[in-house]
Tab-separated table of C-alpha atoms in Angstrom:
chain	number	residue	atom	x	y	z
H	1	MET	CA	-11.649	-22.102	-16.789
H	2	THR	CA	-13.130	-21.029	-19.873
H	3	GLU	CA	-13.733	-23.279	-22.977
H	4	LYS	CA	-11.177	-21.289	-24.851
H	5	TYR	CA	-8.548	-21.338	-22.074
H	6	THR	CA	-9.128	-24.968	-21.532
H	7	LYS	CA	-8.574	-25.899	-25.177
H	8	LYS	CA	-5.375	-24.050	-25.436
H	9	LEU	CA	-3.940	-25.445	-22.298
H	10	LEU	CA	-4.978	-29.137	-23.144
H	11	LYS	CA	-3.000	-28.558	-26.588
H	12	LEU	CA	0.055	-27.267	-24.831
H	13	TYR	CA	-0.241	-30.003	-22.463
H	14	GLU	CA	-0.283	-32.549	-25.012
H	15	SER	CA	2.621	-31.217	-26.644
H	16	LEU	CA	4.564	-31.304	-23.334
H	17	LEU	CA	3.873	-34.939	-22.829
H	18	TYR	CA	4.879	-35.987	-26.400
H	19	SER	CA	8.320	-33.958	-25.894
H	20	LYS	CA	8.988	-36.179	-23.035
H	21	ARG	CA	8.587	-39.657	-24.519
H	22	THR	CA	12.244	-39.579	-25.925
H	23	ASP	CA	13.730	-37.121	-23.394
H	24	ILE	CA	12.858	-37.876	-19.954
H	25	SER	CA	14.745	-34.660	-18.433
H	26	LEU	CA	12.688	-31.615	-18.074
H	27	LEU	CA	14.677	-28.164	-17.965
H	28	PHE	CA	13.347	-24.887	-17.194
H	29	THR	CA	14.325	-23.709	-20.645
H	30	ASP	CA	12.503	-26.380	-22.567
H	31	LYS	CA	10.194	-24.536	-24.992
H	32	PRO	CA	7.247	-26.997	-24.565
H	33	TYR	CA	7.461	-26.749	-20.848
H	34	LEU	CA	7.782	-22.959	-20.960
H	35	ASN	CA	4.799	-22.585	-23.240
H	36	PHE	CA	2.723	-24.790	-20.941
H	37	VAL	CA	3.406	-23.051	-17.638
H	38	ASP	CA	3.328	-19.744	-19.192
H	39	GLU	CA	-0.166	-20.449	-19.979
H	40	LEU	CA	-0.866	-22.335	-16.682
H	41	ILE	CA	-0.086	-19.511	-14.403
H	42	LYS	CA	-2.961	-17.544	-16.128
H	43	PHE	CA	-5.275	-19.900	-14.110
H	44	LYS	CA	-6.950	-17.748	-11.483
H	45	ASP	CA	-6.582	-20.327	-8.830
H	46	PHE	CA	-2.745	-20.282	-9.359
H	47	SER	CA	-2.321	-16.254	-9.463
H	48	ASP	CA	-1.316	-15.970	-5.772
H	49	ILE	CA	0.019	-19.312	-4.929
H	50	TYR	CA	2.320	-20.335	-7.988
H	51	ASN	CA	5.877	-21.438	-7.162
H	52	TRP	CA	8.196	-22.229	-10.093
H	53	GLU	CA	10.450	-24.610	-8.237
H	54	ILE	CA	7.428	-26.736	-6.822
H	55	ALA	CA	5.686	-26.594	-10.132
H	56	HIS	CA	8.811	-27.844	-11.745
H	57	TYR	CA	9.324	-30.777	-9.435
H	58	VAL	CA	5.652	-31.888	-9.765
H	59	ILE	CA	5.287	-31.409	-13.253
H	60	SER	CA	8.697	-33.346	-13.921
H	61	LYS	CA	7.389	-36.321	-12.105
H	62	HIS	CA	4.175	-36.245	-13.937
H	63	CYS	CA	5.678	-36.225	-17.195
H	64	LEU	CA	7.895	-39.195	-16.182
H	65	LYS	CA	4.922	-41.134	-14.895
H	66	TYR	CA	2.542	-40.555	-17.773
H	67	LYS	CA	4.874	-40.128	-20.920
H	68	ASN	CA	3.549	-43.293	-22.186
H	69	GLU	CA	-0.083	-43.032	-21.857
H	70	LYS	CA	-2.461	-42.519	-24.512
H	71	ILE	CA	-2.317	-38.820	-24.483
H	72	LYS	CA	-5.290	-38.143	-26.966
H	73	LYS	CA	-7.494	-40.397	-25.130
H	74	ASN	CA	-6.726	-39.423	-21.503
H	75	ARG	CA	-5.558	-35.805	-21.649
H	76	ASN	CA	-8.461	-33.942	-20.099
H	77	ASP	CA	-7.981	-36.543	-17.083
H	78	LEU	CA	-4.521	-36.493	-16.832
H	79	LEU	CA	-4.284	-32.517	-17.071
H	80	LEU	CA	-6.949	-32.585	-14.260
H	81	LYS	CA	-4.726	-34.780	-12.170
H	82	LEU	CA	-1.843	-32.689	-12.527
H	83	ILE	CA	-3.664	-29.427	-11.617
H	84	ARG	CA	-4.929	-31.133	-8.287
H	85	ASP	CA	-1.366	-32.188	-7.632
H	86	LEU	CA	0.099	-28.757	-8.192
H	87	LYS	CA	-2.752	-27.132	-6.012
H	88	ARG	CA	-1.913	-29.849	-3.207
H	89	ASN	CA	1.826	-29.369	-3.081
H	90	PHE	CA	1.531	-25.506	-3.589
H	91	SER	CA	-0.884	-25.448	-0.233
H	92	LYS	CA	1.480	-27.917	1.389
H	93	PHE	CA	4.528	-25.626	1.421
H	94	ARG	CA	2.561	-22.294	1.951
H	95	LYS	CA	2.878	-21.451	5.794
H	96	LEU	CA	1.094	-19.001	8.076
H	97	HIS	CA	3.315	-16.012	9.091
H	98	LEU	CA	2.469	-13.571	11.516
H	99	ILE	CA	4.149	-10.183	10.857
H	100	ILE	CA	4.628	-8.093	13.961
H	101	VAL	CA	5.153	-4.504	13.166
H	102	PRO	CA	5.887	-1.892	16.006
H	103	LEU	CA	4.055	1.415	15.352
H	104	PRO	CA	5.832	4.092	17.137
H	105	SER	CA	3.436	6.780	18.547
H	106	LEU	CA	0.385	5.240	17.393
H	107	SER	CA	-2.331	4.970	19.982
H	108	LEU	CA	-5.635	3.120	20.669
H	109	ASN	CA	-7.922	2.381	23.498
H	110	SER	CA	-8.547	-1.321	22.909
H	111	LEU	CA	-7.588	-4.200	20.869
H	112	ILE	CA	-8.809	-3.991	17.121
H	113	SER	CA	-9.134	-7.151	15.130
H	114	PHE	CA	-10.743	-7.693	11.564
H	115	LYS	CA	-9.868	-10.500	9.045
H	116	ASN	CA	-5.925	-10.743	9.091
H	117	ILE	CA	-5.127	-7.584	10.932
H	118	THR	CA	-4.882	-7.150	14.461
H	119	PHE	CA	-3.928	-3.956	16.326
H	120	ILE	CA	-2.630	-4.363	20.070
H	121	PRO	CA	-2.459	-1.441	22.226
H	122	SER	CA	0.702	0.149	23.956
H	123	ASN	CA	-0.915	-0.177	27.263
H	124	PHE	CA	-1.433	-4.048	27.001
H	125	THR	CA	0.883	-5.964	29.408
H	126	LEU	CA	3.715	-7.996	27.754
H	127	ASP	CA	1.739	-11.194	28.761
H	128	GLN	CA	-1.471	-9.805	27.008
H	129	LYS	CA	0.633	-9.033	24.088
H	130	LEU	CA	2.418	-12.463	23.954
H	131	GLU	CA	-1.045	-14.323	24.451
H	132	THR	CA	-2.540	-12.547	21.675
H	133	ILE	CA	0.542	-13.292	19.429
H	134	LYS	CA	0.511	-16.988	20.403
H	135	ASN	CA	-3.439	-17.199	19.444
H	136	LEU	CA	-2.692	-15.472	16.196
H	137	SER	CA	0.528	-17.412	15.091
H	138	GLU	CA	-1.320	-20.578	16.223
H	139	SER	CA	2.079	-21.574	17.958
H	140	THR	CA	2.892	-22.294	21.448
H	141	ASN	CA	3.457	-20.417	24.614
H	142	GLU	CA	7.154	-21.749	24.770
H	143	ASN	CA	7.937	-20.806	21.205
H	144	VAL	CA	6.268	-17.422	21.582
H	145	LEU	CA	8.259	-16.406	24.567
H	146	PHE	CA	11.492	-17.794	23.161
H	147	PHE	CA	11.224	-15.766	20.154
H	148	ALA	CA	10.050	-12.608	22.043
H	149	ASN	CA	12.970	-12.749	24.143
H	150	HIS	CA	15.245	-13.284	21.345
H	151	THR	CA	13.687	-10.389	19.623
H	152	SER	CA	13.994	-7.963	22.625
H	153	LYS	CA	17.778	-9.013	23.274
H	154	THR	CA	18.797	-8.742	19.711
H	155	ARG	CA	16.750	-6.051	18.089
H	156	SER	CA	15.303	-3.713	20.331
H	157	PRO	CA	14.567	-3.941	24.121
H	158	ASP	CA	11.543	-1.977	23.694
H	159	PHE	CA	10.112	-3.824	20.661
H	160	PHE	CA	6.943	-4.861	22.576
H	161	GLU	CA	6.508	-1.349	24.304
H	162	TYR	CA	4.893	0.027	21.107
H	163	SER	CA	1.534	-0.409	19.749
H	164	LEU	CA	1.810	-3.597	17.400
H	165	MET	CA	0.220	-4.193	14.117
H	166	CYS	CA	0.026	-7.984	13.382
H	167	ILE	CA	-0.624	-9.165	10.052
H	168	GLN	CA	-1.517	-12.840	9.328
H	169	TYR	CA	0.042	-13.646	5.929
H	170	ILE	CA	0.161	-16.966	4.261
H	171	ASP	CA	2.943	-17.507	1.708
H	172	TYR	CA	6.057	-19.523	0.908
H	173	ASN	CA	8.839	-18.987	3.491
H	174	GLU	CA	11.479	-17.950	0.967
H	175	PHE	CA	8.858	-15.386	-0.678
H	176	MET	CA	8.017	-14.194	2.649
H	177	ARG	CA	11.658	-13.325	3.474
H	178	LEU	CA	11.779	-11.329	0.117
H	179	ARG	CA	8.598	-9.217	0.223
H	180	VAL	CA	7.873	-8.657	3.865
H	181	ASP	CA	9.339	-5.057	3.344
H	182	GLU	CA	6.896	-4.225	0.694
H	183	VAL	CA	3.989	-6.009	2.373
H	184	VAL	CA	4.271	-4.092	5.497
H	185	LYS	CA	5.133	-0.727	3.633
H	186	VAL	CA	1.707	-1.167	1.937
H	187	TYR	CA	-0.099	-1.880	5.337
H	188	VAL	CA	1.460	1.020	7.045
H	189	TYR	CA	1.257	3.648	4.230
H	190	LEU	CA	-2.338	3.271	3.534
H	191	LEU	CA	-3.377	3.291	7.213
H	192	ARG	CA	-1.691	6.662	7.412
H	193	SER	CA	-3.240	7.694	4.219
H	194	LEU	CA	-6.636	6.430	5.154
H	195	TYR	CA	-6.283	8.519	8.268
H	196	PHE	CA	-5.201	11.767	6.534
H	197	SER	CA	-7.901	11.159	4.166
H	198	GLU	CA	-11.044	10.174	6.185
H	199	ILE	CA	-10.307	11.349	9.701
H	200	LEU	CA	-8.233	14.374	9.806
H	201	GLU	CA	-10.443	16.401	7.799
H	202	HIS	CA	-13.058	16.157	10.412
H	203	ASN	CA	-10.716	16.583	13.306
H	204	ILE	CA	-8.702	19.365	11.998
H	205	ASN	CA	-8.358	21.353	15.248
H	206	ASP	CA	-6.851	17.955	16.741
H	207	TYR	CA	-3.787	17.927	14.512
H	208	LYS	CA	-1.785	20.225	17.092
H	209	ILE	CA	-1.829	17.150	19.401
H	210	ASN	CA	-1.938	13.999	17.088
H	211	LEU	CA	-0.447	14.516	13.730
H	212	PHE	CA	3.065	15.817	14.012
H	213	VAL	CA	3.738	15.462	17.705
H	214	GLN	CA	5.574	12.662	19.281
H	215	PRO	CA	3.857	11.930	22.614
H	216	VAL	CA	6.126	12.348	25.707
H	217	THR	CA	5.680	8.763	26.974
H	218	GLN	CA	7.355	7.457	24.054
H	219	LYS	CA	10.158	9.841	23.406
H	220	TYR	CA	12.381	7.806	25.591
H	221	LEU	CA	11.759	4.316	23.905
H	222	LYS	CA	14.720	2.530	22.282
H	223	LYS	CA	14.455	3.028	18.578
H	224	ASN	CA	13.242	-0.066	16.694
H	225	SER	CA	13.762	-0.632	12.970
H	226	HIS	CA	12.670	-4.301	12.548
H	227	VAL	CA	9.688	-6.314	12.196
H	228	ALA	CA	9.424	-9.879	13.701
H	229	ILE	CA	7.653	-12.791	11.922
H	230	PHE	CA	6.335	-15.234	14.064
H	231	GLY	CA	5.045	-18.921	13.169
H	232	LYS	CA	4.450	-22.445	14.360
H	233	THR	CA	7.977	-23.594	13.710
H	234	ASN	CA	11.421	-21.940	13.953
H	235	GLU	CA	11.903	-22.155	10.184
H	236	VAL	CA	9.212	-19.767	9.817
H	237	GLN	CA	10.340	-17.303	12.362
H	238	PHE	CA	12.928	-14.451	11.346
H	239	HIS	CA	13.653	-10.661	11.656
H	240	LYS	CA	13.817	-8.284	8.956
H	241	VAL	CA	15.100	-4.666	8.738
H	242	LEU	CA	12.637	-2.248	7.284
H	243	SER	CA	13.683	0.166	4.726
H	244	PHE	CA	11.109	2.833	5.859
H	245	SER	CA	9.708	4.466	9.024
H	246	THR	CA	6.388	3.084	10.638
H	247	LYS	CA	5.729	6.159	12.912
H	248	CYS	CA	1.930	6.843	13.159
H	249	TYR	CA	1.423	10.078	15.196
H	250	PHE	CA	-2.239	9.538	15.550
H	251	ASN	CA	-5.000	7.509	17.194
H	252	ILE	CA	-6.992	4.935	15.396
H	253	ASP	CA	-10.091	4.134	17.569
H	254	TRP	CA	-11.997	5.039	14.174
H	255	LEU	CA	-10.867	1.766	12.807
H	256	GLU	CA	-13.067	-0.083	15.214
H	257	ASN	CA	-15.867	1.149	12.556
H	258	PRO	CA	-16.686	-1.730	10.094
H	259	ILE	CA	-16.985	1.013	7.208
H	260	TYR	CA	-13.509	2.053	7.601
H	261	GLN	CA	-12.271	-1.698	8.103
H	262	ARG	CA	-13.801	-2.605	4.741
H	263	LYS	CA	-12.393	0.510	3.173
H	264	TYR	CA	-8.811	-0.385	4.433
H	265	LEU	CA	-9.054	-3.930	3.402
H	266	ASN	CA	-10.118	-2.838	-0.066
H	267	LEU	CA	-7.500	-0.420	-0.416
H	268	ILE	CA	-4.648	-3.256	0.627
H	269	LYS	CA	-6.243	-5.526	-1.932
H	270	LYS	CA	-6.082	-3.076	-4.704
H	271	TYR	CA	-2.453	-1.734	-4.014
H	272	SER	CA	-1.227	-5.203	-3.572
H	273	GLU	CA	-2.293	-6.398	-7.131
H	274	VAL	CA	-0.637	-3.272	-9.347
H	275	ASN	CA	0.129	-4.642	-12.684
H	276	ASN	CA	-0.157	-1.972	-15.235
H	277	ASP	CA	1.251	1.428	-15.585
H	278	PHE	CA	-1.810	3.326	-14.309
H	279	GLU	CA	-1.901	1.444	-10.978
H	280	GLN	CA	1.682	1.905	-10.741
H	281	LEU	CA	1.290	5.645	-10.814
H	282	PHE	CA	-1.013	5.481	-7.515
H	283	LEU	CA	1.418	3.198	-6.028
H	284	ASN	CA	4.369	5.615	-6.477
H	285	SER	CA	2.325	8.388	-5.253
H	286	LEU	CA	1.331	6.455	-2.078
H	287	ILE	CA	4.985	6.080	-1.450
H	288	ILE	CA	5.963	9.420	-2.305
H	289	LEU	CA	3.387	11.041	-0.082
H	290	ASN	CA	4.335	8.720	2.892
H	291	LYS	CA	8.199	9.996	2.218
H	292	ALA	CA	6.841	13.522	2.821
H	293	TYR	CA	5.230	12.557	6.044
H	294	ASP	CA	8.547	11.213	7.361
H	295	GLN	CA	10.419	14.362	6.182
H	296	LYS	CA	7.868	16.265	8.191
H	297	MET	CA	8.503	14.222	11.346
H	298	LEU	CA	12.211	15.074	10.783
H	299	ASN	CA	11.338	18.940	10.594
H	300	GLU	CA	12.710	18.887	7.091
H	301	HIS	CA	9.826	21.245	5.815
H	302	SER	CA	11.340	21.686	2.314
H	303	LEU	CA	11.610	18.193	1.504
H	304	CYS	CA	8.392	17.507	2.692
H	305	LEU	CA	6.602	20.032	0.395
H	306	LEU	CA	8.777	18.823	-2.559
H	307	LEU	CA	7.873	15.207	-2.157
H	308	LEU	CA	4.024	16.153	-1.247
H	309	MET	CA	3.909	18.205	-4.570
H	310	THR	CA	5.570	15.315	-6.444
H	311	SER	CA	3.015	12.925	-5.184
H	312	LEU	CA	0.155	15.042	-6.763
H	313	GLU	CA	2.388	15.876	-9.922
H	314	ASN	CA	2.843	12.087	-10.633
H	315	LEU	CA	-0.711	11.509	-10.672
H	316	LEU	CA	-2.206	14.573	-12.345
H	317	ALA	CA	0.447	16.396	-14.228
H	318	LEU	CA	2.987	13.935	-15.346
H	319	ASN	CA	4.909	15.128	-18.721
H	320	LYS	CA	2.653	18.132	-18.736
H	321	ASN	CA	2.903	21.749	-18.786
H	322	GLU	CA	1.066	24.053	-16.453
H	323	LYS	CA	1.693	21.728	-13.512
H	324	ARG	CA	0.542	24.231	-10.869
H	325	LEU	CA	-2.788	24.959	-12.646
H	326	ARG	CA	-3.502	21.319	-13.470
H	327	ILE	CA	-2.942	20.205	-9.887
H	328	ALA	CA	-4.800	23.053	-8.295
H	329	THR	CA	-7.817	22.603	-10.836
H	330	LEU	CA	-7.915	18.942	-11.081
H	331	ALA	CA	-7.019	17.626	-7.453
H	332	PRO	CA	-10.072	18.755	-5.749
H	333	LYS	CA	-12.402	17.763	-8.482
H	334	LEU	CA	-11.409	14.271	-8.323
H	335	VAL	CA	-11.838	13.641	-4.539
H	336	SER	CA	-14.847	13.725	-2.049
H	337	ILE	CA	-14.922	17.142	-0.856
H	338	LYS	CA	-17.860	19.600	-0.848
H	339	LYS	CA	-18.136	21.873	-3.696
H	340	SER	CA	-18.149	24.962	-1.632
H	341	LYS	CA	-14.600	23.948	-0.359
H	342	MET	CA	-13.096	23.006	-3.766
H	343	SER	CA	-11.894	26.644	-4.557
H	344	ARG	CA	-10.329	26.928	-1.365
H	345	PHE	CA	-8.428	23.860	-1.708
H	346	SER	CA	-7.347	24.879	-5.115
H	347	LEU	CA	-5.972	28.120	-3.696
H	348	VAL	CA	-4.140	26.166	-1.092
H	349	LEU	CA	-2.484	23.749	-3.725
H	350	SER	CA	-1.568	26.591	-5.990
H	351	HIS	CA	0.346	28.320	-3.246
H	352	MET	CA	2.037	25.383	-2.345
H	353	TYR	CA	3.282	24.485	-5.599
H	354	LEU	CA	4.685	28.179	-5.961
H	355	GLN	CA	6.554	27.416	-2.613
H	356	ARG	CA	7.848	24.119	-4.246
H	357	ASN	CA	8.970	25.960	-7.268
H	358	ASN	CA	10.929	28.609	-4.917
H	359	PHE	CA	12.821	25.763	-3.448
H	360	VAL	CA	13.710	23.764	-6.401
H	361	HIS	CA	14.352	26.747	-8.789
H	362	SER	CA	15.765	29.384	-6.357
H	363	GLY	CA	16.761	27.334	-3.450
H	364	LYS	CA	14.385	29.411	-0.941
H	365	GLU	CA	13.736	27.204	1.890
H	366	VAL	CA	10.011	26.924	2.875
H	367	ASN	CA	9.178	29.702	5.399
H	368	PHE	CA	10.289	28.270	8.914
H	369	TYR	CA	8.558	29.296	12.293
H	370	ASN	CA	10.755	31.682	14.311
H	371	ASN	CA	10.283	29.727	17.646
H	372	ILE	CA	8.246	27.082	18.842
H	373	SER	CA	5.456	28.749	20.002
H	374	ASP	CA	5.002	29.876	16.512
H	375	ARG	CA	5.049	26.379	15.062
H	376	LEU	CA	1.268	25.447	14.866
H	377	GLU	CA	0.176	28.917	13.845
H	378	SER	CA	2.965	29.007	10.900
H	379	PRO	CA	1.407	29.715	7.344
H	380	PHE	CA	3.321	26.409	6.474
H	381	GLU	CA	1.227	24.414	8.795
H	382	LYS	CA	-2.009	25.971	7.768
H	383	TYR	CA	-1.140	25.101	4.013
H	384	LEU	CA	0.382	21.810	4.769
H	385	LEU	CA	-2.655	19.941	6.367
H	386	PRO	CA	-5.017	20.741	3.642
H	387	SER	CA	-2.367	19.480	1.097
H	388	PHE	CA	-1.994	16.096	2.829
H	389	ILE	CA	-5.719	15.799	3.126
H	390	ILE	CA	-6.226	16.401	-0.776
H	391	ALA	CA	-3.145	13.954	-1.605
H	392	SER	CA	-4.462	11.285	0.728
H	393	LYS	CA	-8.100	11.319	-0.768
H	394	LEU	CA	-6.552	10.895	-4.184
H	395	ILE	CA	-4.542	7.949	-3.045
H	396	VAL	CA	-7.818	6.572	-1.261
H	397	SER	CA	-9.880	7.077	-4.413
H	398	PHE	CA	-7.951	4.604	-6.293
H	399	PRO	CA	-10.333	1.546	-6.352
H	400	LYS	CA	-13.027	4.187	-7.798
H	401	HIS	CA	-10.855	5.582	-10.447
H	402	ILE	CA	-9.618	1.980	-11.442
H	403	ASN	CA	-13.458	1.051	-11.760
H	404	LYS	CA	-14.440	4.090	-13.572
H	405	LEU	CA	-11.692	3.470	-16.112
H	406	ARG	CA	-12.685	-0.264	-16.597
H	407	LYS	CA	-16.121	1.135	-17.785
H	408	LEU	CA	-14.426	3.740	-20.040
H	409	SER	CA	-11.536	1.721	-21.529
H	410	PHE	CA	-12.946	-1.497	-22.762
H	411	GLY	CA	-9.504	-3.306	-22.391
H	412	LYS	CA	-7.652	-0.109	-23.708
H	413	ASN	CA	-4.507	1.313	-22.262
H	414	PHE	CA	-5.487	2.569	-18.696
H	415	TYR	CA	-2.638	4.953	-18.524
H	416	LYS	CA	-3.641	6.743	-21.895
H	417	GLU	CA	-7.451	6.667	-20.804
H	418	TRP	CA	-6.500	8.463	-17.435
H	419	GLU	CA	-4.588	10.895	-19.433
H	420	LYS	CA	-7.430	11.595	-21.749
H	421	TYR	CA	-9.843	11.737	-18.573
H	422	LEU	CA	-7.800	14.342	-16.979
H	423	ASP	CA	-7.200	16.364	-20.015
H	424	ASP	CA	-10.938	16.562	-20.604
H	425	MET	CA	-11.644	17.574	-17.041
H	426	PHE	CA	-8.887	20.145	-17.293
H	427	SER	CA	-10.072	21.678	-20.493
H	428	LYS	CA	-13.717	21.901	-19.322
H	429	ALA	CA	-12.518	23.654	-16.012
H	430	LEU	CA	-10.434	26.112	-17.965
H	431	PHE	CA	-12.917	26.994	-20.660
H	432	GLY	CA	-15.838	27.204	-18.311
H	433	ALA	CA	-14.387	30.266	-16.518
H	434	SER	CA	-12.011	32.869	-17.529
H	435	LYS	CA	-9.463	32.460	-14.581
H	436	LEU	CA	-9.355	30.153	-11.410
H	437	GLU	CA	-11.128	32.130	-8.734
H	438	PRO	CA	-10.917	30.782	-4.965
H	439	THR	CA	-13.856	32.836	-4.072
H	440	LYS	CA	-16.301	35.450	-5.630
H	441	LYS	CA	-15.383	38.064	-3.155
H	442	LYS	CA	-11.977	39.697	-2.846
H	443	ILE	CA	-9.784	38.096	-0.455
H	444	GLU	CA	-7.657	40.791	1.489
H	445	SER	CA	-5.420	38.272	2.920
H	446	ILE	CA	-4.543	34.599	2.315
H	447	ASP	CA	-3.746	33.806	5.680
H	448	SER	CA	-7.171	35.257	7.129
H	449	TYR	CA	-8.868	33.346	4.242
H	450	LEU	CA	-7.080	29.820	5.288
H	451	ASP	CA	-8.356	30.802	9.070
H	452	SER	CA	-11.852	30.069	8.020
H	453	LEU	CA	-10.922	26.976	5.695
H	454	PHE	CA	-12.374	24.461	7.855
H	455	LYS	CA	-15.233	26.196	9.428
């Protein structure tokens, strides 16, 4: 705690104790109490573990016990004791929850485990999976077997047939029940985005197998829409219906690389700490981009395109004119791609936004393929993949941009600084050339041009 913060907290603590000398009850609405706890929760050690009900109980007992103490003389020691009591009680009631998330169509060749995340391959036997779950949840064989059987009988008989993501999460049980959906959403959506951003670009020819095609072996498994939360005791264990799809039609053996593990963990940390309008922009775009992916899985191409462009528009052209030009100009400049490919990606984004406009304003559906054999060679597929890559790279670049704005803003409004940063970049791009040219040589056909996009 800084000296300034400590002085303020001591003053508020003193006022709280004085107020309880004649009135031993402590209400949530008492002004001295509210002033004190509003300052107390700013203490960094409490930022992730504060619980209002536990705090109220501990502070009430503390005030009742020490209301007649010589406050001026002992306030430092008394406040320190209160903080220690709060920490101890917060820790006492926070429990380890193991969130088990089936990931349809995800493939991996071996167990991948780092920090609080473990991925279990679908080809592990049930015994192997339950043994891993037992160790991660610090539970017993009997407890894990009982809850696993209960899960298979009451939720999905094929729950444990899929590849599983296991997330160790320490929190209050009542909080976990409320927030498990948003926790899992961040983990799954960032896994997809990291794959699109870091892996897909270098394995572009594999998309015909991996990205949008469900493996035959999993087509006949019973659908699952729940997560299961395992723990040491029954009170911690429960099921929760998810509000989103967890399908991941790709391989994650690349996540064995510590570089990608660190990047994934850093993204989870950043996206779990969103607390201002600028950061909310990126979180919104992450969610919208993944909804676009889900629509593609349903073969809703027009909705996929609309959501994909909305994800970019939300970050780069919110409340701005010339949206198509801004997206096509800014997106490639903001992400880590080769300069030689920037104009190519700009061309793709410009074309995709025109398709989006045709759908929104004229009701013109995206150009569907005529038959299944045309699907992988359709113009839509050629444009879609580069667009997903760019949008995902923007999502993954969030930590870099937040650090940049911290240096530029000096405590100012991040949202306004982001707008200014983009406006400056856009103006520079416009006045640096007479028009947006994807290449110096004349392009006879956009399709033939895109054929060489990743060569």
